[in-house]
Tab-separated table of C-alpha atoms in Angstrom:
chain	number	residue	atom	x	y	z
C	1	UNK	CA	17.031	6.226	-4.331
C	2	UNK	CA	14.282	3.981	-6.713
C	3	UNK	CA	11.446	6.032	-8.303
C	4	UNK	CA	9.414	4.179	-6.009
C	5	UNK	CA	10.617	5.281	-2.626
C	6	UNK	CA	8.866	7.640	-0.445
C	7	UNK	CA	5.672	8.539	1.432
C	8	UNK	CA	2.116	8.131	-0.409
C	9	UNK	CA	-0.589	9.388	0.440
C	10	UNK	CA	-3.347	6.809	-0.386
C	11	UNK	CA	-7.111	5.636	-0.891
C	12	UNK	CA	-8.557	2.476	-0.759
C	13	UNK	CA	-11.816	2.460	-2.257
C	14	UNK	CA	-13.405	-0.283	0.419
C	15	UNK	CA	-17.033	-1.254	0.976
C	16	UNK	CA	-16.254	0.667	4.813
C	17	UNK	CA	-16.021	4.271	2.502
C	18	UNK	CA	-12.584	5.601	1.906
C	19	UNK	CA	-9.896	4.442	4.061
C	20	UNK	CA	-7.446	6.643	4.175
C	21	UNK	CA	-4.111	5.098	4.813
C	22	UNK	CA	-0.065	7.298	4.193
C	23	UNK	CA	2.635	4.463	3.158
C	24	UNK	CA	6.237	5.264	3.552
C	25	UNK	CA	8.489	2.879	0.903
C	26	UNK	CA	11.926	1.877	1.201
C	27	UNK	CA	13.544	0.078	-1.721
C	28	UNK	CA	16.738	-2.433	-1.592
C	29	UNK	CA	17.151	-4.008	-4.744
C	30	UNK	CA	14.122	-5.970	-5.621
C	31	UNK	CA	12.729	-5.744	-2.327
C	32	UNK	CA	11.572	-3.031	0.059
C	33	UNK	CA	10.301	-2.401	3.329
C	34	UNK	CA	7.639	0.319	5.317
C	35	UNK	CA	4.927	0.906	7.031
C	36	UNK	CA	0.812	1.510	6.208
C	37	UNK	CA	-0.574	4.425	8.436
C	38	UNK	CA	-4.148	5.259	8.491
C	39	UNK	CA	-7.540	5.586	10.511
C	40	UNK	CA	-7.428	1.781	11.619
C	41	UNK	CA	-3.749	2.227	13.031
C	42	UNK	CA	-0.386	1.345	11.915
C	43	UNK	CA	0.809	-1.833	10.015
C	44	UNK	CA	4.370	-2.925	8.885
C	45	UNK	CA	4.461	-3.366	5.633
C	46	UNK	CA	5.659	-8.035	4.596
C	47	UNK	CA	6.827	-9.369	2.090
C	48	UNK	CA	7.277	-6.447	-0.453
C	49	UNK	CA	8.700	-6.682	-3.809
C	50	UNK	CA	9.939	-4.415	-6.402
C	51	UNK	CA	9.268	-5.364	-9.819
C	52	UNK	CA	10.451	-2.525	-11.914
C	53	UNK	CA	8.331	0.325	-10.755
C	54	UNK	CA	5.624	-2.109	-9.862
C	55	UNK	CA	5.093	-2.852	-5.781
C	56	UNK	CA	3.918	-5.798	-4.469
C	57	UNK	CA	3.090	-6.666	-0.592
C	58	UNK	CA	1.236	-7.969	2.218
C	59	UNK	CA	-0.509	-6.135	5.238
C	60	UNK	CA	-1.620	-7.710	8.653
C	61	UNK	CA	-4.793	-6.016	9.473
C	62	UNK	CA	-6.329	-5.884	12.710
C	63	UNK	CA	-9.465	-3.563	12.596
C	64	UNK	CA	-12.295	-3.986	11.886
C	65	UNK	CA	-10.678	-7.650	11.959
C	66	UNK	CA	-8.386	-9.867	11.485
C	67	UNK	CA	-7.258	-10.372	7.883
C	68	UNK	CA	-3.907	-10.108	5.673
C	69	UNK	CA	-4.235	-8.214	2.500
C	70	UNK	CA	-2.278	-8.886	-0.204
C	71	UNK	CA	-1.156	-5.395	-2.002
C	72	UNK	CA	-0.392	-4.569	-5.872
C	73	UNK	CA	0.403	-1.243	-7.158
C	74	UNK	CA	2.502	0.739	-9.809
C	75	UNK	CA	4.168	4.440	-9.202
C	76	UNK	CA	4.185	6.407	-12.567
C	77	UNK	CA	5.927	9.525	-11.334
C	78	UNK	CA	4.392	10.963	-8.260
C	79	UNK	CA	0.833	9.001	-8.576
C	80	UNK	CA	0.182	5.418	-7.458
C	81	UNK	CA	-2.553	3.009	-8.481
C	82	UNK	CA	-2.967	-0.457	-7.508
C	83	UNK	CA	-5.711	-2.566	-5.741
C	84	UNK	CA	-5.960	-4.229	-2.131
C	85	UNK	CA	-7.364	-7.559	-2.222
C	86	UNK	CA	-8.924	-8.373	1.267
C	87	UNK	CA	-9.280	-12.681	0.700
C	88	UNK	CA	-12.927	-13.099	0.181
C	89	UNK	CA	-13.735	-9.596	0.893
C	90	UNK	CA	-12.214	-9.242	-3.163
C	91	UNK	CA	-10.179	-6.360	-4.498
C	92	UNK	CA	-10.600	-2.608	-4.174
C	93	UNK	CA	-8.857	0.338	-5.957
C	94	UNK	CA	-6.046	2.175	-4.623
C	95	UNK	CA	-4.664	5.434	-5.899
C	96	UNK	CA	-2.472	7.757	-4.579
C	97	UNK	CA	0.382	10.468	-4.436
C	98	UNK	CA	4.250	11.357	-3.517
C	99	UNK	CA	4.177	13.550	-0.660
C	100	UNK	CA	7.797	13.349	0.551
């Protein structure tokens, strides 16, 4: 098991309040796979990437619409921090915790 897998609980600072969101990670080599959980529904987790204990990925959103965010964030034990960049929408802070 990586340092990095696991479930998160995590929260996007957005300009919508804070979105609330648990992400379950599942490492293979320098790639890994999951899923994004939160008040808007559920999204698989594309295109994710392991670079040391740094996590990148994408996210097909559907509410409030449309729009595929493109994910960046680095566990340091049990916390996560990182940023969501929604296109032209910009970037907003992540941060999080291990759970499970």
């Amino acid at each position: 098991m990586s340092a990095v897998d696991g479930t998160w609980e995590t929260v996007v600072k957005s300009p919508l309040g804070d979105q609330k969101s648990t992400i379950t990670v599942k490492s293979d080599g320098n790639s890994w796979t999951g899923t994004s959980s939160g008040q808007m529904g559920s999204v698989e987790i594309t295109d994710g990437t392991l670079d040391g204990n740094t996590l990148n990925w994408t996210m097909a959103m559907t509410v409030p619409m449309p729009m595929t965010l493109t994910c960046s964030a680095t566990v340091d034990g049990d916390t996560i921090t990182g940023s969501i960049g929604a296109g032209a929408f910009g970037s907003f802070p992540m941060t999080g915790s291990r759970v499970a």
